[in-house]
Coordinates of C-alpha atoms in Angstrom, one line a residue:
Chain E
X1 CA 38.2 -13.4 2.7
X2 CA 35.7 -14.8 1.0
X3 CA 32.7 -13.2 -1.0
X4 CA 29.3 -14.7 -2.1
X5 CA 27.2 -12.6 -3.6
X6 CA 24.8 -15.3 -5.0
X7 CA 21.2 -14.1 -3.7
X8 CA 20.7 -12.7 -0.6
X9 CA 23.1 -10.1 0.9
X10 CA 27.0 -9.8 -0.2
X11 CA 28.3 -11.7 2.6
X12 CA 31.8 -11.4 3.4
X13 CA 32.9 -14.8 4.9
X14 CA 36.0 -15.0 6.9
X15 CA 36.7 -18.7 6.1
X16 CA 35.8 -20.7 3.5
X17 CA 33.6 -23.2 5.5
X18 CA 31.4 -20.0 6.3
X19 CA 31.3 -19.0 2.9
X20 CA 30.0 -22.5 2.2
X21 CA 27.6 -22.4 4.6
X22 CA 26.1 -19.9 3.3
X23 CA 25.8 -20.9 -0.3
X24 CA 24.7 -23.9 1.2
X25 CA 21.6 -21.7 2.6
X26 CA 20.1 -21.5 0.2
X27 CA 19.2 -25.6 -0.3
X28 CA 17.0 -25.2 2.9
X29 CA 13.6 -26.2 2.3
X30 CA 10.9 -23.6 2.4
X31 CA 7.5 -24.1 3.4
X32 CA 4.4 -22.9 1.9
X33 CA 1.6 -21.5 3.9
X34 CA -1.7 -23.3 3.8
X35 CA -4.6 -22.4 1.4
X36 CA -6.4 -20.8 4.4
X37 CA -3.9 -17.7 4.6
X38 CA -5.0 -16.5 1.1
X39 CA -8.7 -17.3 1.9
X40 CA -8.5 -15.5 5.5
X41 CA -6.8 -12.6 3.8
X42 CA -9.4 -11.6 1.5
X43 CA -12.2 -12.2 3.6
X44 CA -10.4 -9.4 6.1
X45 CA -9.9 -7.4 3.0
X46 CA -13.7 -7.9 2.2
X47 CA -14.7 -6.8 5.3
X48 CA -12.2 -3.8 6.2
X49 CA -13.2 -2.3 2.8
X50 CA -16.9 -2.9 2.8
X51 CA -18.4 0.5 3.6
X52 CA -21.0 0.6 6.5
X53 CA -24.9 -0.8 5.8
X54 CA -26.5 2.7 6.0
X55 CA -24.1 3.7 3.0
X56 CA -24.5 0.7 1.0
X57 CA -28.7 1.3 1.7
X58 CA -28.0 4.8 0.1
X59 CA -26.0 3.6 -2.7
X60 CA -28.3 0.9 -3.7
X61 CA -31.1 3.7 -3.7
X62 CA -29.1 5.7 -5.5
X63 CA -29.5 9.1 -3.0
X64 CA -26.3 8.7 -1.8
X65 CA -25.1 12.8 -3.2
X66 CA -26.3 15.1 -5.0
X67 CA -25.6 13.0 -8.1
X68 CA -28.2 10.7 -7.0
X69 CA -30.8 13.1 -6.2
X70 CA -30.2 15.2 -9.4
X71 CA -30.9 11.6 -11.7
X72 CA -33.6 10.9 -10.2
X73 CA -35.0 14.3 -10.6
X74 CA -33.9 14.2 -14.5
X75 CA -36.0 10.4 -14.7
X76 CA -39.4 12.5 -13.2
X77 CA -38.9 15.1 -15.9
X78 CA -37.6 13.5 -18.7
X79 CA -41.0 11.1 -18.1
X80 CA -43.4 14.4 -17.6
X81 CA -41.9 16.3 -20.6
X82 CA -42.8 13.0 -22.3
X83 CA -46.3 12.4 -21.4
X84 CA -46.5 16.3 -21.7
X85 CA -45.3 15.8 -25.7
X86 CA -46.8 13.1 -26.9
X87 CA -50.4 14.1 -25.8
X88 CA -49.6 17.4 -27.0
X89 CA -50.9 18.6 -30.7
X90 CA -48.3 18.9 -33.0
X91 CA -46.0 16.7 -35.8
X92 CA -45.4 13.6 -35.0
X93 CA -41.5 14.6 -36.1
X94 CA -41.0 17.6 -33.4
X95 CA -42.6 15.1 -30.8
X96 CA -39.9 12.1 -31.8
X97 CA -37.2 14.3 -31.8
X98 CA -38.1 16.0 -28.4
X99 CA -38.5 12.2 -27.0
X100 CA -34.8 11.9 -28.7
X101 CA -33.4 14.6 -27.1
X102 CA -35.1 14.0 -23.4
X103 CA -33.7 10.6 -23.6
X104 CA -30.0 11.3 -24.4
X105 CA -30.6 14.0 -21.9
X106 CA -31.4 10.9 -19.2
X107 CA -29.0 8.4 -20.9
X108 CA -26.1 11.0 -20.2
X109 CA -27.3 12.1 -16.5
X110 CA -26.8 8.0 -15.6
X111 CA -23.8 7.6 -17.9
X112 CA -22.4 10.3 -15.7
X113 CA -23.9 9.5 -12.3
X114 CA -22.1 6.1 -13.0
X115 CA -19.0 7.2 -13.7
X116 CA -19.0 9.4 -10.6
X117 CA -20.1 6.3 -8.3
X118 CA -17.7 5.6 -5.3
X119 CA -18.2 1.7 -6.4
X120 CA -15.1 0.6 -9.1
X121 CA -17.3 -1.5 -11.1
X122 CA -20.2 1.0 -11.5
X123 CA -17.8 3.4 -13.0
X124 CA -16.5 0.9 -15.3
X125 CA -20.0 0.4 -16.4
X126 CA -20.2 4.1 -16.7
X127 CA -17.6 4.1 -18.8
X128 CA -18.6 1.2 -21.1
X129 CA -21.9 2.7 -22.0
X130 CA -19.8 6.2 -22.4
X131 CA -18.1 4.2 -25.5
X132 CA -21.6 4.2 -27.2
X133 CA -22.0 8.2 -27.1
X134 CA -18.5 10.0 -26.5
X135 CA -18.1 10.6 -30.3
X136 CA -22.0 12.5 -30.2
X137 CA -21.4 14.1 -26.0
X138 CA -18.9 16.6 -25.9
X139 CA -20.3 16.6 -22.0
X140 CA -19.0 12.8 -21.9
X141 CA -15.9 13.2 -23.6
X142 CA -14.9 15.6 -20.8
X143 CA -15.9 13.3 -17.6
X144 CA -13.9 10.7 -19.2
X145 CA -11.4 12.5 -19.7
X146 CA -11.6 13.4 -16.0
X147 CA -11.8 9.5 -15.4
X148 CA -8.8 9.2 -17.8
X149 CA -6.6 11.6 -15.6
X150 CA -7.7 10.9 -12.1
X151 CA -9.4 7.3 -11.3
X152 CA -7.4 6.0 -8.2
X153 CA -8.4 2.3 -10.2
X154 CA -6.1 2.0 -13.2
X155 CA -8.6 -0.6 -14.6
X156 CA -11.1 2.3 -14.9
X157 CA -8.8 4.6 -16.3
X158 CA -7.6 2.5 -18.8
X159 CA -11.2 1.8 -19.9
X160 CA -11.5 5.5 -20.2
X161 CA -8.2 6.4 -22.1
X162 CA -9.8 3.1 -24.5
X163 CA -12.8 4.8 -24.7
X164 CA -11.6 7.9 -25.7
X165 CA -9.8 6.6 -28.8
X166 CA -12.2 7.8 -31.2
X167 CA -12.0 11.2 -30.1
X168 CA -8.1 11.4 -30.4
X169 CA -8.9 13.0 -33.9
X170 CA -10.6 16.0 -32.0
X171 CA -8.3 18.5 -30.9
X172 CA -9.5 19.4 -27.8
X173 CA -9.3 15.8 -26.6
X174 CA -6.0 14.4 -28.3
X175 CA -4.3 17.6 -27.2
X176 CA -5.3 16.9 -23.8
X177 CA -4.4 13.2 -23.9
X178 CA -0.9 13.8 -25.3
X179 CA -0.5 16.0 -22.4
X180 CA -1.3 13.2 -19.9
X181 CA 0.6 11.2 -21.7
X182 CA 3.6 13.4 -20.9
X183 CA 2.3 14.4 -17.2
X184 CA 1.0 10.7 -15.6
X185 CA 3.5 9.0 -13.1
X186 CA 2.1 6.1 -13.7
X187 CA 3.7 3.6 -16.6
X188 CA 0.7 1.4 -16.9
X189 CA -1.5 4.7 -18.1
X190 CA 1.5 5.9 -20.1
X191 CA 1.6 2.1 -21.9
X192 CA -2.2 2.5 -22.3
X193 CA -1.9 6.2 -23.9
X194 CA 1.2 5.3 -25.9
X195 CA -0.8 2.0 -27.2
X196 CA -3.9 4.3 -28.1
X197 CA -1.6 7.1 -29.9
X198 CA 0.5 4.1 -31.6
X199 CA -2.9 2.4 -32.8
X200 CA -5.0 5.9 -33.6
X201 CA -2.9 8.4 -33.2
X202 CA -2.9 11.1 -36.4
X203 CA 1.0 12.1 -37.8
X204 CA 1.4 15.2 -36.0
X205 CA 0.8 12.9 -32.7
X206 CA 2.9 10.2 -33.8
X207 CA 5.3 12.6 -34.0
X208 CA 5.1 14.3 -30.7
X209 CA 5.1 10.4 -29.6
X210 CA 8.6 9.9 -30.9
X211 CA 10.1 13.3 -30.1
X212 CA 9.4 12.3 -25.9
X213 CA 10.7 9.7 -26.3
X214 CA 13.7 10.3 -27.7
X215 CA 14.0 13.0 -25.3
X216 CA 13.2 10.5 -22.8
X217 CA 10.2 12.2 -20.9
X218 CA 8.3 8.7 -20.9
X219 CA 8.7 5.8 -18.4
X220 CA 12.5 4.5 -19.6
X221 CA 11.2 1.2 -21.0
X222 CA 8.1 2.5 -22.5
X223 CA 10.7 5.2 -24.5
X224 CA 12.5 1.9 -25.8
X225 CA 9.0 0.3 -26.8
X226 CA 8.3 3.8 -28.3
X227 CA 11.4 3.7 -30.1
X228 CA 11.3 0.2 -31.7
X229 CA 8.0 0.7 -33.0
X230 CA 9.3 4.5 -34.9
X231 CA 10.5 2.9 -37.8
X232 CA 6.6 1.4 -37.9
X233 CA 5.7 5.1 -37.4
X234 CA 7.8 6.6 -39.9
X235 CA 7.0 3.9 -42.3
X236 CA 3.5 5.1 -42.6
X237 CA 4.3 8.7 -42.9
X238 CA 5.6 8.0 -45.9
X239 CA 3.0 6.0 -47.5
Chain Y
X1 CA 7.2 -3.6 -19.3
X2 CA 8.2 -3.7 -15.8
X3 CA 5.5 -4.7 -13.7
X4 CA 3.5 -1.7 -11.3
X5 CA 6.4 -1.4 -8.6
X6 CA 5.5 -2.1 -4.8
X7 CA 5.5 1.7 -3.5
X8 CA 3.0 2.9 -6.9
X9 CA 0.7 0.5 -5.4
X10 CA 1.1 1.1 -1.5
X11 CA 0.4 4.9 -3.4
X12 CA -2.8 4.1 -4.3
X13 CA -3.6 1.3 -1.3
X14 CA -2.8 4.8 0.6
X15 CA -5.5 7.1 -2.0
X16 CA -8.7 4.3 -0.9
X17 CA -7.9 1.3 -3.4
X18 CA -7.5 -1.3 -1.2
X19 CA -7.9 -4.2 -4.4
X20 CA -3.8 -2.9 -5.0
X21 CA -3.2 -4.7 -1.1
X22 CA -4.3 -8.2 -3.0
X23 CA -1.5 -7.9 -5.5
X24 CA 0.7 -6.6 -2.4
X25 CA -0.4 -10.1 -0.9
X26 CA 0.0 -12.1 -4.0
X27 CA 3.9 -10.7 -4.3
X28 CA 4.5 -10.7 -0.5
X29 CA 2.8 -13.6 1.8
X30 CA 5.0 -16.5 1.0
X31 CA 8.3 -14.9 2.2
X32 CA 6.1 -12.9 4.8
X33 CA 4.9 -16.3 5.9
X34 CA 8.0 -18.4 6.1
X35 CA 10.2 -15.4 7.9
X36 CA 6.9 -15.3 10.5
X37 CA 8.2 -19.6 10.7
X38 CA 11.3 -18.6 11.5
X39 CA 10.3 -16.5 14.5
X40 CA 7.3 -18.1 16.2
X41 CA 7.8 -22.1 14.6
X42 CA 4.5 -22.4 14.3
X43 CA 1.6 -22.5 11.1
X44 CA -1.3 -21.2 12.5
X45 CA 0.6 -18.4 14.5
X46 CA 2.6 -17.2 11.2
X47 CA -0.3 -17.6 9.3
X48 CA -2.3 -15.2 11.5
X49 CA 0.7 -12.9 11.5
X50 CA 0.8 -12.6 7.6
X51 CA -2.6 -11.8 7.7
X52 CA -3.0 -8.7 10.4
X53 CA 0.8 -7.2 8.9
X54 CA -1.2 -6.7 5.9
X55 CA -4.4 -5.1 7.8
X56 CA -2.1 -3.2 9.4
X57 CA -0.3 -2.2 6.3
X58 CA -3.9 -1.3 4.7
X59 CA -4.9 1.2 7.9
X60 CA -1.3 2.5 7.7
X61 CA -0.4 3.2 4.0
X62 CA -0.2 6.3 4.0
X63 CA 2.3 6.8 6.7
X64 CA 4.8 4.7 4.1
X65 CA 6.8 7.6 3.4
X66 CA 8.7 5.7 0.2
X67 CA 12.6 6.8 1.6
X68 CA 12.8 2.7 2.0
X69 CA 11.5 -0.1 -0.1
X70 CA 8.2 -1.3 0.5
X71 CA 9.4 -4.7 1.3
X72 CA 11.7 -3.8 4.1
X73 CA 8.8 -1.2 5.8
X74 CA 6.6 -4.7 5.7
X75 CA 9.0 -7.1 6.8
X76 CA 9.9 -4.4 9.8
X77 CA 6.1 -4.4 10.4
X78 CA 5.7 -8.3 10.8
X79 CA 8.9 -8.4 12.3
X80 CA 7.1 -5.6 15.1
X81 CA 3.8 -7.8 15.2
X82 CA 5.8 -11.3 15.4
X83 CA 7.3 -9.8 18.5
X84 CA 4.8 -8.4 19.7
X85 CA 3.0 -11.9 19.8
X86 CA 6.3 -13.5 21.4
X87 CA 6.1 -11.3 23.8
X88 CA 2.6 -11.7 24.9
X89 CA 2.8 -15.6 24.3
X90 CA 6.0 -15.7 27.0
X91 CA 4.2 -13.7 29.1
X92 CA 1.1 -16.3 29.4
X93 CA 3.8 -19.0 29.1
X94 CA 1.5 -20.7 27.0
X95 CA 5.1 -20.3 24.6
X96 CA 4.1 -21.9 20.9
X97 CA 5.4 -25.5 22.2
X98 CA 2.8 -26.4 19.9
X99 CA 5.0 -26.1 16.9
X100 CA 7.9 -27.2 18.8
X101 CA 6.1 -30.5 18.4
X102 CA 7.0 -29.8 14.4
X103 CA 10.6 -29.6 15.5
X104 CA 11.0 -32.1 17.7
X105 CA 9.6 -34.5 15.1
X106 CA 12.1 -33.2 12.4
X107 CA 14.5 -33.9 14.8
X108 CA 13.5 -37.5 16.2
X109 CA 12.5 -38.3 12.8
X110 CA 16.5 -38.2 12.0
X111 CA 18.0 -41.4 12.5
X112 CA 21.2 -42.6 12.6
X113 CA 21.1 -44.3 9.1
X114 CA 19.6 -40.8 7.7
X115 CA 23.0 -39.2 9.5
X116 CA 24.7 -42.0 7.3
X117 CA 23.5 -40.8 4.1
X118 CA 24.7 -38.6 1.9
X119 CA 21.3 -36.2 1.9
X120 CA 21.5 -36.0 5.4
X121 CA 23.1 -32.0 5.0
X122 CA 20.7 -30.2 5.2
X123 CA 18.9 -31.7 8.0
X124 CA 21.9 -30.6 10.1
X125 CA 22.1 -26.4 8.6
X126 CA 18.1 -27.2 9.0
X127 CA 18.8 -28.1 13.0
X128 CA 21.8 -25.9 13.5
X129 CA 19.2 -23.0 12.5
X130 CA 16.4 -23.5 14.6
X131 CA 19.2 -23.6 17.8
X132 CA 20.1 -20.3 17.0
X133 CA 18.4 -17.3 18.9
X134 CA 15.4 -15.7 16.8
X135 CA 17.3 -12.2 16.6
X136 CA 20.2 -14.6 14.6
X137 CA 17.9 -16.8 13.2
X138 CA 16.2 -13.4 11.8
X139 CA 19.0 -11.9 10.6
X140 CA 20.2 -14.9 8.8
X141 CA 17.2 -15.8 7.5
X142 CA 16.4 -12.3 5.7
X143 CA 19.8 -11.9 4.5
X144 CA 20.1 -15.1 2.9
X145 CA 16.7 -15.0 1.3
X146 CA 14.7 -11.4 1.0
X147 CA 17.2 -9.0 0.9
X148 CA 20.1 -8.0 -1.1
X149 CA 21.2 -5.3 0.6
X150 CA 22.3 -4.4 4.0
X151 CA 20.5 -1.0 3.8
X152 CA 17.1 -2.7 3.2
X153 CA 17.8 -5.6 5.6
X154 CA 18.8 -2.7 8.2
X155 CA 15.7 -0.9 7.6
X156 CA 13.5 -4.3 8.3
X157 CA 15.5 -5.4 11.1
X158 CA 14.8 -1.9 12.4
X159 CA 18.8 -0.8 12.5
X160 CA 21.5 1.0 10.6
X161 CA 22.6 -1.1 7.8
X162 CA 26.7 -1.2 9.3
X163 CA 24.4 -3.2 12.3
X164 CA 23.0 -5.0 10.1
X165 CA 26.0 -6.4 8.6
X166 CA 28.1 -6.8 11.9
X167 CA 24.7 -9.3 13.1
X168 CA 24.8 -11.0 10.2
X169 CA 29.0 -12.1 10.9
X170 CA 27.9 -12.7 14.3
X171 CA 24.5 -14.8 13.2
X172 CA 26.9 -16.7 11.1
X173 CA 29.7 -17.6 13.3
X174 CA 27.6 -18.8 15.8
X175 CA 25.8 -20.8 13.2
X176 CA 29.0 -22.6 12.3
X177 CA 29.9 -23.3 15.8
X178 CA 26.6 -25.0 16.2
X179 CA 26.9 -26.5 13.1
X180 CA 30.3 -28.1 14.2
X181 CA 28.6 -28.8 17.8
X182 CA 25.6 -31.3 15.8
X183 CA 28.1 -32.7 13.3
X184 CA 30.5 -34.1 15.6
X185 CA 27.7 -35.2 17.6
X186 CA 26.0 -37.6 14.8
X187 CA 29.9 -39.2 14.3
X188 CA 30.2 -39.6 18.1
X189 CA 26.6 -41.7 17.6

């Protein structure tokens, strides 16, 4: 009897001409498929995802929901409040800081319009602008949290977890963020979270980092990588 | 890090991302493509093939119910559409001579003074290979290069994995008989 285990299935030959034979397998030439295959493929893609014209009309409108419709209604207000202020008497000072308010009012309605957009890309643009006022919107810091937690595209949530890192300080957020940390399947957003906690994180999260790790409640090579970088941790404790 | 396994990303394929079926591709279509080869011996054919498994596999994600690997659910669907496409072809008899063509010139292009040389081996397992029946060819073919374990090569041959090791002696012997059969036929020329 003869075993070869070297790729492929253990074979177990019965001679050792077969067992030969099939180490010899593996010397056969392989061909590669033409650059059309690849091409061909993600046209079908393309087309099998592309959602039908009457919903793309919508969604370049922007009435597709009631997101859409509720934006648009904030734009005609925020514009008659406006006119309505700066023709009315009064100090110059009130006036501006009305016109302030009315247009973080309309900057958050399309930050989160965007980030609740069907289209990937508009959410990560939803998100990007989100950078600019998540320290100021406790509204925002919650949506991307949301996005943080439940995207189905891990490039958006991991825009949103980076997003979020200035807010790790506030309790409300970090204690939500170590908890997804411990709760998310998925190693890529746990690598993401681990990387914002190891780069921002305050002691007492650090900490917490360490201790699931150890008890090995992370993704099994993310505890290693959480491990190797504790003596880091440690090290700036006790400076 | 350990890269995104295959079943997290038929997961989300399943939950509407259908970008994740691109890296699916990227990871899959080569070995996709060349077992299609192996079936139907013909590009265009296999190339085809590689591309509706992985329509298929984008309309049927969510029925991947993850008690196998991801790989052998795929090769088992290609293996269904390849058949399904021998099937039809045989029954038009319009059978992919095309890409017989391909063979034949593999095999007219070997002259005697190739058979003379040293480098000539492979050639032979090469022609020994394509003589065999597709269900041995198959079986071979997977074992030797996908998979390396009898319960995913079962699972993407569409049988238990004890069958899948008792084809794969088979595939083998006959393979070696053939390969004798060829061999003795270059010295003889």
């Amino acid at each position: 009897m003869h075993d070869e285990t070297k790729g492929g299935v253990p074979f177990e030959a019965d001679e050792a001409r077969e067992a030969e034979l099939w180490a010899s397998l593996t010397d056969l030439p392989r061909e590669e498929p033409g650059p059309g295959l690849r091409q061909g493929f993600y046209h079908a893609l393309e087309r099998a995802a592309r959602p039908p014209w009457w919903h793309r009309l919508s969604e370049w409108l922007g009435f597709r929901n009631a997101a859409g419709w509720l934006t648009a209604t904030a734009c005609v207000l925020v514009g008659v409040a406006s006119g309505y202020l700066l023709s009315a008497p009064g100090g110059d000072a009130d006036r501006l800081l009305a016109l302030e308010q009315n247009v973080a009012t309309l900057n958050r309605s399309l930050i989160l319009d965007r980030i609740e957009n069907t289209s990937a890309s508009k959410r990560l643009r939803g998100v990007i602008d989100a950078v600019d006022v998540v320290q100021a919107d406790p509204v925002v810091a919650r949506a991307l949290l949301d996005v943080a937690s439940g995207d189905r595209v891990f490039a958006v949530r991991s825009a949103a977890i980076d997003a979020l890192a200035p807010e790790l300080a506030n309790p409300e957020v970090g204690e939500q963020l170590m908890a997804m940390l411990e709760a998310s399947p998925s190693p890529l957003v746990q690598l993401a979270l681990v990387d914002l906690v190891l780069r921002n994180g305050s002691n007492a999260q650090l900490e917490h980092l360490v201790e699931l790790a150890r008890e090995g409640r992370l993704h099994p090579e993310l505890n290693e990588h959480v491990l190797g970088s504790a003596p880091d941790v440690h090290g700036e404790e006790t400076i | 890090m350990q890269a995104v396994s295959d079943e997290q990303l038929i997961e989300w394929v399943a939950r509407g991302d259908a970008s994740c079926l691109g890296t699916l591709f990227e990871r899959h279509h080569r070995a996709l493509y060349q077992y299609c080869l192996q079936l139907t011996r013909h590009r265009a054919t296999s190339e085809d093939l590689v591309q509706d498994t992985f329509m298929k596999i984008l309309k049927k994600a969510g029925s991947f119910r993850g008690d196998g690997s991801f790989k052998a659910w795929l090769f088992h669907i290609a293996r269904n559409e390849a058949f399904n496409h021998l099937r039809k072809a045989k029954r038009r008899k319009t059978s992919t001579a095309t890409e017989d063509d391909m063979r034949d010139q593999l095999i007219d292009s070997r002259s005697a003074e190739q058979a003379a040389a040293g480098h000539q081996d492979m050639d032979i397992v090469r022609r020994a290979l394509d003589s065999l029946p597709e269900a041995a060819r198959e079986v071979i073919w997977l074992g030797r290069f996908e998979f390396d374990g009898y319960e995913d090569l079962g699972a993407a041959l569409g049988c238990t994995a004890a069958t899948a090791r008792v084809r794969m002696h088979r595939a083998m012997k006959q393979l070696d008989k053939i390969l004798i059969g060829i061999s003795g036929d270059i010295r003889h020329a």
